[in-house]
């Protein structure tokens, strides 16, 4: 607020002096009520609405929420900040925060305490939501506001109400089909059901949409992390959402899985065609948001484009040497800003069928990344010391690579050829003049599938050769310095 000078006197200072003298003798409660009434008044000037909301937010943060009126006022302020509507029940004991696609029902007690918080998605009955209730009872209003933002992001759809409802309906049918596919009977491969579902399930471990979070699918986890009981083991996760698109796409408006499901030779259901009965053309598409971002080879990106019949990312990709991207994804280099230019969302508009085909590619790429990343370590040789051995990794094709390394304490060179046909079909062969063991390839293949860690495989090779009486002697666990 800028004040004008009148006869050398700042008008702002004059106004403040008058306000101080006017309210100096009034009780604080009366002044506070006036401030609240002013805060409740609507502001129609869009040019100052952002500043206005910031000022209101600051005032609300300073005011203690200790009454019914104060709690309602704070909820209404949060609704304004998040672009939501709000209104009170006739009894003023319930506050509603509303949008086109959902609403919150906050039940309040006379003293201002929160009795319950219910969330109703479009076309669904209100359901109590414990996380939001806990946040409001503990007066963690910033966290409550962030949860509302997550909830709103589920409906990040541009268009009128009818379009938003149709896109959300399509997303619900997609989610139900994905859940059905994940629950189809299949043989158990791993003794741990959770791990088996992630690594060997048809699409992975499905977690339904809840608490403002979209449906998520865990599709890969490193076997090495499972072997070492790594508490920081990170699952590869894809979030399934719907969003606006520059062009229209045909989205399913019903389940595409027949009843009962007809299973094809690949163990997947036969999907109904997308036609005028089962689908509708809408200005939207489905997205897979990968967490964390998955460094992808250009050939895999092109394969993904062919499956989805659209570009993987609408913005230009920053093509970089693949080792750089792997190191950046592990936080091992300062080029993490490059990684942000890699795609983290996959646009899918052929519904369930496209998604199922994409999972195989994502797992395939994740398996390759896991093997190559096993060379990358945060540990560095101390100053003046050198690693025991060096190895060289060379690409042989899009899904195969070779590792050349000297066998410890011998003059022999070993070359390990690794071929990753997909995430489940991984083969390897050892080429070396130091061994005539015909079963060594089968042995190292079992080790590789068990740990998915190339350095461990190389150590296992050295031990195997030593046990068989070859010229290789292993006095200690060797370490390797990697060259891509």
JSON list of N, CA and C in Angstrom, two decimals, residues 331-369:
[
{"chain": "A", "resi": 331, "resn": "UNK", "atom": "N", "xyz": [22.00, -40.68, -8.27]},
{"chain": "A", "resi": 331, "resn": "UNK", "atom": "CA", "xyz": [22.58, -39.56, -7.53]},
{"chain": "A", "resi": 331, "resn": "UNK", "atom": "C", "xyz": [24.09, -39.59, -7.51]},
{"chain": "A", "resi": 332, "resn": "UNK", "atom": "N", "xyz": [24.70, -40.25, -8.50]},
{"chain": "A", "resi": 332, "resn": "UNK", "atom": "CA", "xyz": [26.15, -40.40, -8.50]},
{"chain": "A", "resi": 332, "resn": "UNK", "atom": "C", "xyz": [26.88, -39.33, -9.31]},
{"chain": "A", "resi": 333, "resn": "UNK", "atom": "N", "xyz": [26.13, -38.45, -9.99]},
{"chain": "A", "resi": 333, "resn": "UNK", "atom": "CA", "xyz": [26.77, -37.39, -10.75]},
{"chain": "A", "resi": 333, "resn": "UNK", "atom": "C", "xyz": [26.03, -36.10, -10.51]},
{"chain": "A", "resi": 334, "resn": "UNK", "atom": "N", "xyz": [26.57, -35.04, -11.03]},
{"chain": "A", "resi": 334, "resn": "UNK", "atom": "CA", "xyz": [25.93, -33.73, -10.90]},
{"chain": "A", "resi": 334, "resn": "UNK", "atom": "C", "xyz": [25.02, -33.43, -12.08]},
{"chain": "A", "resi": 335, "resn": "UNK", "atom": "N", "xyz": [24.69, -34.43, -12.89]},
{"chain": "A", "resi": 335, "resn": "UNK", "atom": "CA", "xyz": [23.88, -34.17, -14.08]},
{"chain": "A", "resi": 335, "resn": "UNK", "atom": "C", "xyz": [22.44, -34.56, -13.85]},
{"chain": "A", "resi": 336, "resn": "UNK", "atom": "N", "xyz": [21.96, -34.45, -12.61]},
{"chain": "A", "resi": 336, "resn": "UNK", "atom": "CA", "xyz": [20.58, -34.82, -12.34]},
{"chain": "A", "resi": 336, "resn": "UNK", "atom": "C", "xyz": [19.60, -33.92, -13.08]},
{"chain": "A", "resi": 337, "resn": "UNK", "atom": "N", "xyz": [20.06, -32.70, -13.45]},
{"chain": "A", "resi": 337, "resn": "UNK", "atom": "CA", "xyz": [19.16, -31.83, -14.20]},
{"chain": "A", "resi": 337, "resn": "UNK", "atom": "C", "xyz": [18.86, -32.41, -15.58]},
{"chain": "A", "resi": 338, "resn": "UNK", "atom": "N", "xyz": [19.77, -33.20, -16.11]},
{"chain": "A", "resi": 338, "resn": "UNK", "atom": "CA", "xyz": [19.49, -33.84, -17.39]},
{"chain": "A", "resi": 338, "resn": "UNK", "atom": "C", "xyz": [18.37, -34.86, -17.26]},
{"chain": "A", "resi": 339, "resn": "UNK", "atom": "N", "xyz": [18.35, -35.53, -16.12]},
{"chain": "A", "resi": 339, "resn": "UNK", "atom": "CA", "xyz": [17.35, -36.59, -15.93]},
{"chain": "A", "resi": 339, "resn": "UNK", "atom": "C", "xyz": [15.95, -36.03, -15.98]},
{"chain": "A", "resi": 340, "resn": "UNK", "atom": "N", "xyz": [15.77, -34.79, -15.56]},
{"chain": "A", "resi": 340, "resn": "UNK", "atom": "CA", "xyz": [14.44, -34.19, -15.57]},
{"chain": "A", "resi": 340, "resn": "UNK", "atom": "C", "xyz": [13.90, -34.08, -16.99]},
{"chain": "A", "resi": 341, "resn": "UNK", "atom": "N", "xyz": [14.77, -34.11, -17.97]},
{"chain": "A", "resi": 341, "resn": "UNK", "atom": "CA", "xyz": [14.33, -34.00, -19.35]},
{"chain": "A", "resi": 341, "resn": "UNK", "atom": "C", "xyz": [13.99, -35.36, -19.94]},
{"chain": "A", "resi": 342, "resn": "UNK", "atom": "N", "xyz": [14.21, -36.42, -19.19]},
{"chain": "A", "resi": 342, "resn": "UNK", "atom": "CA", "xyz": [13.77, -37.73, -19.63]},
{"chain": "A", "resi": 342, "resn": "UNK", "atom": "C", "xyz": [12.30, -37.88, -19.30]},
{"chain": "A", "resi": 343, "resn": "UNK", "atom": "N", "xyz": [11.58, -38.70, -20.05]},
{"chain": "A", "resi": 343, "resn": "UNK", "atom": "CA", "xyz": [10.13, -38.83, -19.81]},
{"chain": "A", "resi": 343, "resn": "UNK", "atom": "C", "xyz": [9.84, -39.49, -18.48]},
{"chain": "A", "resi": 344, "resn": "UNK", "atom": "N", "xyz": [8.92, -38.94, -17.74]},
{"chain": "A", "resi": 344, "resn": "UNK", "atom": "CA", "xyz": [8.47, -39.58, -16.51]},
{"chain": "A", "resi": 344, "resn": "UNK", "atom": "C", "xyz": [7.00, -39.97, -16.64]},
{"chain": "A", "resi": 345, "resn": "UNK", "atom": "N", "xyz": [6.36, -39.67, -17.78]},
{"chain": "A", "resi": 345, "resn": "UNK", "atom": "CA", "xyz": [4.96, -40.03, -18.01]},
{"chain": "A", "resi": 345, "resn": "UNK", "atom": "C", "xyz": [4.83, -40.72, -19.35]},
{"chain": "A", "resi": 346, "resn": "UNK", "atom": "N", "xyz": [4.02, -41.75, -19.38]},
{"chain": "A", "resi": 346, "resn": "UNK", "atom": "CA", "xyz": [3.76, -42.47, -20.61]},
{"chain": "A", "resi": 346, "resn": "UNK", "atom": "C", "xyz": [2.30, -42.27, -20.99]},
{"chain": "A", "resi": 347, "resn": "UNK", "atom": "N", "xyz": [2.06, -41.71, -22.15]},
{"chain": "A", "resi": 347, "resn": "UNK", "atom": "CA", "xyz": [0.69, -41.45, -22.58]},
{"chain": "A", "resi": 347, "resn": "UNK", "atom": "C", "xyz": [0.09, -42.72, -23.18]},
{"chain": "A", "resi": 348, "resn": "UNK", "atom": "N", "xyz": [-1.01, -43.15, -22.65]},
{"chain": "A", "resi": 348, "resn": "UNK", "atom": "CA", "xyz": [-1.64, -44.39, -23.10]},
{"chain": "A", "resi": 348, "resn": "UNK", "atom": "C", "xyz": [-3.11, -44.14, -23.39]},
{"chain": "A", "resi": 349, "resn": "UNK", "atom": "N", "xyz": [-3.55, -44.39, -24.59]},
{"chain": "A", "resi": 349, "resn": "UNK", "atom": "CA", "xyz": [-4.95, -44.16, -24.89]},
{"chain": "A", "resi": 349, "resn": "UNK", "atom": "C", "xyz": [-5.65, -45.41, -25.41]},
{"chain": "A", "resi": 350, "resn": "UNK", "atom": "N", "xyz": [-4.92, -46.51, -25.54]},
{"chain": "A", "resi": 350, "resn": "UNK", "atom": "CA", "xyz": [-5.54, -47.77, -25.94]},
{"chain": "A", "resi": 350, "resn": "UNK", "atom": "C", "xyz": [-5.97, -48.59, -24.73]},
{"chain": "A", "resi": 351, "resn": "UNK", "atom": "N", "xyz": [-6.12, -47.93, -23.62]},
{"chain": "A", "resi": 351, "resn": "UNK", "atom": "CA", "xyz": [-6.63, -48.51, -22.37]},
{"chain": "A", "resi": 351, "resn": "UNK", "atom": "C", "xyz": [-5.83, -49.71, -21.92]},
{"chain": "A", "resi": 352, "resn": "UNK", "atom": "N", "xyz": [-6.52, -50.72, -21.41]},
{"chain": "A", "resi": 352, "resn": "UNK", "atom": "CA", "xyz": [-5.86, -51.81, -20.71]},
{"chain": "A", "resi": 352, "resn": "UNK", "atom": "C", "xyz": [-4.89, -52.57, -21.59]},
{"chain": "A", "resi": 353, "resn": "UNK", "atom": "N", "xyz": [-5.26, -52.83, -22.81]},
{"chain": "A", "resi": 353, "resn": "UNK", "atom": "CA", "xyz": [-4.42, -53.63, -23.71]},
{"chain": "A", "resi": 353, "resn": "UNK", "atom": "C", "xyz": [-3.06, -52.97, -23.89]},
{"chain": "A", "resi": 354, "resn": "UNK", "atom": "N", "xyz": [-3.03, -51.67, -24.13]},
{"chain": "A", "resi": 354, "resn": "UNK", "atom": "CA", "xyz": [-1.76, -50.95, -24.30]},
{"chain": "A", "resi": 354, "resn": "UNK", "atom": "C", "xyz": [-0.93, -51.01, -23.03]},
{"chain": "A", "resi": 355, "resn": "UNK", "atom": "N", "xyz": [-1.59, -50.81, -21.89]},
{"chain": "A", "resi": 355, "resn": "UNK", "atom": "CA", "xyz": [-0.86, -50.79, -20.63]},
{"chain": "A", "resi": 355, "resn": "UNK", "atom": "C", "xyz": [-0.18, -52.13, -20.36]},
{"chain": "A", "resi": 356, "resn": "UNK", "atom": "N", "xyz": [-0.89, -53.22, -20.59]},
{"chain": "A", "resi": 356, "resn": "UNK", "atom": "CA", "xyz": [-0.31, -54.54, -20.34]},
{"chain": "A", "resi": 356, "resn": "UNK", "atom": "C", "xyz": [0.92, -54.77, -21.20]},
{"chain": "A", "resi": 357, "resn": "UNK", "atom": "N", "xyz": [0.86, -54.33, -22.45]},
{"chain": "A", "resi": 357, "resn": "UNK", "atom": "CA", "xyz": [2.01, -54.48, -23.33]},
{"chain": "A", "resi": 357, "resn": "UNK", "atom": "C", "xyz": [3.17, -53.59, -22.87]},
{"chain": "A", "resi": 358, "resn": "UNK", "atom": "N", "xyz": [2.85, -52.43, -22.33]},
{"chain": "A", "resi": 358, "resn": "UNK", "atom": "CA", "xyz": [3.90, -51.52, -21.86]},
{"chain": "A", "resi": 358, "resn": "UNK", "atom": "C", "xyz": [4.62, -52.05, -20.63]},
{"chain": "A", "resi": 359, "resn": "UNK", "atom": "N", "xyz": [3.89, -52.78, -19.77]},
{"chain": "A", "resi": 359, "resn": "UNK", "atom": "CA", "xyz": [4.54, -53.29, -18.55]},
{"chain": "A", "resi": 359, "resn": "UNK", "atom": "C", "xyz": [5.74, -54.15, -18.90]},
{"chain": "A", "resi": 360, "resn": "UNK", "atom": "N", "xyz": [5.62, -54.97, -19.95]},
{"chain": "A", "resi": 360, "resn": "UNK", "atom": "CA", "xyz": [6.73, -55.85, -20.31]},
{"chain": "A", "resi": 360, "resn": "UNK", "atom": "C", "xyz": [7.96, -55.04, -20.70]},
{"chain": "A", "resi": 361, "resn": "UNK", "atom": "N", "xyz": [7.74, -53.95, -21.43]},
{"chain": "A", "resi": 361, "resn": "UNK", "atom": "CA", "xyz": [8.86, -53.09, -21.81]},
{"chain": "A", "resi": 361, "resn": "UNK", "atom": "C", "xyz": [9.47, -52.39, -20.60]},
{"chain": "A", "resi": 362, "resn": "UNK", "atom": "N", "xyz": [8.62, -51.90, -19.71]},
{"chain": "A", "resi": 362, "resn": "UNK", "atom": "CA", "xyz": [9.12, -51.21, -18.52]},
{"chain": "A", "resi": 362, "resn": "UNK", "atom": "C", "xyz": [9.94, -52.15, -17.65]},
{"chain": "A", "resi": 363, "resn": "UNK", "atom": "N", "xyz": [9.45, -53.37, -17.45]},
{"chain": "A", "resi": 363, "resn": "UNK", "atom": "CA", "xyz": [10.20, -54.35, -16.66]},
{"chain": "A", "resi": 363, "resn": "UNK", "atom": "C", "xyz": [11.50, -54.73, -17.36]},
{"chain": "A", "resi": 364, "resn": "UNK", "atom": "N", "xyz": [11.43, -54.88, -18.67]},
{"chain": "A", "resi": 364, "resn": "UNK", "atom": "CA", "xyz": [12.63, -55.22, -19.45]},
{"chain": "A", "resi": 364, "resn": "UNK", "atom": "C", "xyz": [13.70, -54.15, -19.26]},
{"chain": "A", "resi": 365, "resn": "UNK", "atom": "N", "xyz": [13.30, -52.88, -19.40]},
{"chain": "A", "resi": 365, "resn": "UNK", "atom": "CA", "xyz": [14.25, -51.78, -19.22]},
{"chain": "A", "resi": 365, "resn": "UNK", "atom": "C", "xyz": [14.75, -51.72, -17.79]},
{"chain": "A", "resi": 366, "resn": "UNK", "atom": "N", "xyz": [13.86, -51.95, -16.82]},
{"chain": "A", "resi": 366, "resn": "UNK", "atom": "CA", "xyz": [14.27, -51.92, -15.41]},
{"chain": "A", "resi": 366, "resn": "UNK", "atom": "C", "xyz": [15.28, -53.01, -15.10]},
{"chain": "A", "resi": 367, "resn": "UNK", "atom": "N", "xyz": [15.13, -54.19, -15.72]},
{"chain": "A", "resi": 367, "resn": "UNK", "atom": "CA", "xyz": [16.08, -55.28, -15.50]},
{"chain": "A", "resi": 367, "resn": "UNK", "atom": "C", "xyz": [17.45, -54.91, -16.06]},
{"chain": "A", "resi": 368, "resn": "UNK", "atom": "N", "xyz": [17.49, -54.34, -17.27]},
{"chain": "A", "resi": 368, "resn": "UNK", "atom": "CA", "xyz": [18.76, -53.90, -17.85]},
{"chain": "A", "resi": 368, "resn": "UNK", "atom": "C", "xyz": [19.41, -52.84, -16.97]},
{"chain": "A", "resi": 369, "resn": "UNK", "atom": "N", "xyz": [18.62, -51.87, -16.52]},
{"chain": "A", "resi": 369, "resn": "UNK", "atom": "CA", "xyz": [19.15, -50.80, -15.67]},
{"chain": "A", "resi": 369, "resn": "UNK", "atom": "C", "xyz": [19.72, -51.36, -14.37]}
]
